[in-house]
Amino acid sequence: MKRLIIACLSIVALSCSFSANAAAKVFADVMLKNGKEYTNVEIKLPKGWDKKVKFKVDGQKMDVAADSIAQIVFWHIKNPDNKQLICWHEYAVLDRETGEYQADNKSLRKKGLFAKQWFTLHHPSEYVDIWVTFANIKADDESISYSGSLASPYFFHKKSDKVFVHVPFARLRPGLTREWLRTFFADDEVLAETLEDKSELYDRGRKSAMRNGTVFTPFKYEDIADNYVPGRKK
């Protein structure tokens, strides 16, 4: 699975689309949680709220529950090297006071459960990956594009955790995201100290700073993910 993940093209932003120069048909490798795999099947790309995935195996239509799918790697039929990885996964929000993960839905929270939705891999790293949630994938003769409605579509997934965790965003409250990042990565004392320095999160031409941009850009998140080492001490 790691080989497949590394091979996937990173998605810069949810609204982007990549040129395929291919027909509208999309093919995929569908890997189930029980180990069964359907390779090179014609697929109907799922919407963010779909709990089933439809594809054809030797011309026969199949409906497979999203809960039974481990991951899907798909591509345009004429552009097989430009692969994308998606999965149906549990997600949570971080309670910054307790450090616990919980559902953003009160009803699920009371039951100790988490909601699920579709994600696409944005950036893999050794200890934590970045995923992007989407509401729809559209394929036409020229391109494949993702769309969504969240102001911040980004989620971190520590390899040691069960759930994907949402990165909060408020344009008028940049401190919200900074504080969240420090809390989420508090077990890495070196990274947490770096995240306390605003100049590292808002580049002003400093050579020592992370890549150009602000704390709200995926480029910052990529650097943070790459720099994260669980349990590291100062």
mmCIF file of C-alpha atoms in Angstrom, residues 96-210:
data_model
loop_
_atom_site.group_PDB
_atom_site.id
_atom_site.type_symbol
_atom_site.label_atom_id
_atom_site.label_comp_id
_atom_site.label_asym_id
_atom_site.label_seq_id
_atom_site.Cartn_x
_atom_site.Cartn_y
_atom_site.Cartn_z
ATOM 1 C CA ARG A 96 -7.790 21.256 22.408
ATOM 2 C CA GLU A 97 -8.585 21.230 26.143
ATOM 3 C CA THR A 98 -8.531 17.448 26.619
ATOM 4 C CA GLY A 99 -6.436 16.448 23.613
ATOM 5 C CA GLU A 100 -9.066 13.850 22.728
ATOM 6 C CA TYR A 101 -10.549 13.105 19.319
ATOM 7 C CA GLN A 102 -14.312 13.310 19.034
ATOM 8 C CA ALA A 103 -17.024 13.406 16.390
ATOM 9 C CA ASP A 104 -18.205 16.833 15.277
ATOM 10 C CA ASN A 105 -21.768 15.502 15.545
ATOM 11 C CA LYS A 106 -23.189 15.570 19.089
ATOM 12 C CA SER A 107 -25.321 12.479 18.557
ATOM 13 C CA LEU A 108 -22.341 10.404 17.403
ATOM 14 C CA ARG A 109 -20.184 11.902 20.133
ATOM 15 C CA LYS A 110 -22.530 10.608 22.836
ATOM 16 C CA LYS A 111 -22.286 7.119 21.323
ATOM 17 C CA GLY A 112 -18.494 7.272 21.044
ATOM 18 C CA LEU A 113 -18.708 6.904 17.273
ATOM 19 C CA PHE A 114 -17.186 8.802 14.335
ATOM 20 C CA ALA A 115 -18.674 9.808 10.992
ATOM 21 C CA LYS A 116 -17.092 8.774 7.698
ATOM 22 C CA GLN A 117 -16.544 10.513 4.388
ATOM 23 C CA TRP A 118 -14.386 10.285 1.266
ATOM 24 C CA PHE A 119 -10.806 11.571 1.233
ATOM 25 C CA THR A 120 -8.044 11.840 -1.320
ATOM 26 C CA LEU A 121 -4.372 11.622 -0.425
ATOM 27 C CA HIS A 122 -2.654 15.002 -0.652
ATOM 28 C CA HIS A 123 0.781 14.422 0.861
ATOM 29 C CA PRO A 124 2.298 11.257 2.384
ATOM 30 C CA SER A 125 5.034 11.464 5.033
ATOM 31 C CA GLU A 126 6.795 8.973 7.273
ATOM 32 C CA TYR A 127 4.693 9.484 10.407
ATOM 33 C CA VAL A 128 1.728 11.610 9.354
ATOM 34 C CA ASP A 129 -0.163 12.012 6.076
ATOM 35 C CA ILE A 130 -2.266 14.884 4.790
ATOM 36 C CA TRP A 131 -5.663 14.059 3.304
ATOM 37 C CA VAL A 132 -8.248 16.260 1.596
ATOM 38 C CA THR A 133 -11.979 15.673 1.846
ATOM 39 C CA PHE A 134 -14.184 16.209 -1.203
ATOM 40 C CA ALA A 135 -17.869 16.301 -2.042
ATOM 41 C CA ASN A 136 -17.622 15.242 -5.651
ATOM 42 C CA ILE A 137 -15.223 14.052 -8.347
ATOM 43 C CA LYS A 138 -16.134 15.025 -11.882
ATOM 44 C CA ALA A 139 -14.638 13.341 -14.933
ATOM 45 C CA ASP A 140 -15.072 14.644 -18.463
ATOM 46 C CA ASP A 141 -13.220 14.276 -21.746
ATOM 47 C CA GLU A 142 -10.494 16.694 -20.725
ATOM 48 C CA SER A 143 -9.949 16.507 -16.978
ATOM 49 C CA ILE A 144 -10.803 15.178 -13.546
ATOM 50 C CA SER A 145 -11.641 17.719 -10.856
ATOM 51 C CA TYR A 146 -12.496 17.671 -7.152
ATOM 52 C CA SER A 147 -14.956 19.965 -5.402
ATOM 53 C CA GLY A 148 -15.990 20.526 -1.801
ATOM 54 C CA SER A 149 -17.600 22.987 0.573
ATOM 55 C CA LEU A 150 -15.341 23.178 3.658
ATOM 56 C CA ALA A 151 -13.296 26.336 4.234
ATOM 57 C CA SER A 152 -10.461 24.053 5.324
ATOM 58 C CA PRO A 153 -10.584 20.675 3.534
ATOM 59 C CA TYR A 154 -7.335 19.439 5.122
ATOM 60 C CA PHE A 155 -6.988 16.575 7.596
ATOM 61 C CA PHE A 156 -3.897 15.143 9.302
ATOM 62 C CA HIS A 157 -3.593 11.422 9.935
ATOM 63 C CA LYS A 158 -0.919 10.228 12.350
ATOM 64 C CA LYS A 159 -0.022 6.663 11.426
ATOM 65 C CA SER A 160 -0.585 5.634 15.050
ATOM 66 C CA ASP A 161 -4.152 7.010 15.112
ATOM 67 C CA LYS A 162 -7.411 5.509 13.923
ATOM 68 C CA VAL A 163 -9.057 8.670 12.580
ATOM 69 C CA PHE A 164 -8.282 11.569 10.246
ATOM 70 C CA VAL A 165 -8.318 14.850 12.192
ATOM 71 C CA HIS A 166 -9.674 18.089 10.745
ATOM 72 C CA VAL A 167 -7.507 21.229 10.672
ATOM 73 C CA PRO A 168 -9.734 24.157 11.746
ATOM 74 C CA PHE A 169 -9.723 27.392 9.767
ATOM 75 C CA ALA A 170 -10.968 30.916 10.447
ATOM 76 C CA ARG A 171 -9.689 33.674 8.177
ATOM 77 C CA LEU A 172 -10.136 36.336 10.844
ATOM 78 C CA ARG A 173 -8.667 34.130 13.596
ATOM 79 C CA PRO A 174 -5.285 32.836 12.387
ATOM 80 C CA GLY A 175 -4.356 32.052 15.980
ATOM 81 C CA LEU A 176 -6.975 29.279 15.960
ATOM 82 C CA THR A 177 -5.023 27.239 13.431
ATOM 83 C CA ARG A 178 -1.658 27.999 15.065
ATOM 84 C CA GLU A 179 -2.901 26.835 18.454
ATOM 85 C CA TRP A 180 -4.438 23.727 16.934
ATOM 86 C CA LEU A 181 -1.172 22.790 15.201
ATOM 87 C CA ARG A 182 0.804 23.205 18.430
ATOM 88 C CA THR A 183 -1.675 21.020 20.307
ATOM 89 C CA PHE A 184 -1.884 18.314 17.655
ATOM 90 C CA PHE A 185 1.905 18.020 17.362
ATOM 91 C CA ALA A 186 2.685 18.610 21.055
ATOM 92 C CA ASP A 187 4.329 15.178 21.405
ATOM 93 C CA ASP A 188 7.159 16.430 19.160
ATOM 94 C CA GLU A 189 8.752 19.097 21.377
ATOM 95 C CA VAL A 190 11.102 20.307 18.626
ATOM 96 C CA LEU A 191 8.310 20.854 16.101
ATOM 97 C CA ALA A 192 5.991 22.323 18.743
ATOM 98 C CA GLU A 193 8.649 24.907 19.598
ATOM 99 C CA THR A 194 9.000 25.778 15.921
ATOM 100 C CA LEU A 195 5.244 26.225 15.634
ATOM 101 C CA GLU A 196 5.332 28.776 18.469
ATOM 102 C CA ASP A 197 7.380 31.083 16.238
ATOM 103 C CA LYS A 198 4.952 33.023 14.046
ATOM 104 C CA SER A 199 7.717 33.921 11.610
ATOM 105 C CA GLU A 200 8.047 30.225 10.799
ATOM 106 C CA LEU A 201 4.382 30.072 9.865
ATOM 107 C CA TYR A 202 4.232 33.418 8.056
ATOM 108 C CA ASP A 203 7.349 33.723 5.914
ATOM 109 C CA ARG A 204 8.857 37.168 5.577
ATOM 110 C CA GLY A 205 11.794 36.216 3.413
ATOM 111 C CA ARG A 206 13.712 34.519 6.222
ATOM 112 C CA LYS A 207 16.004 31.818 4.891
ATOM 113 C CA SER A 208 15.408 29.691 7.979
ATOM 114 C CA ALA A 209 11.634 29.821 7.632
ATOM 115 C CA MET A 210 9.506 27.094 6.124
#
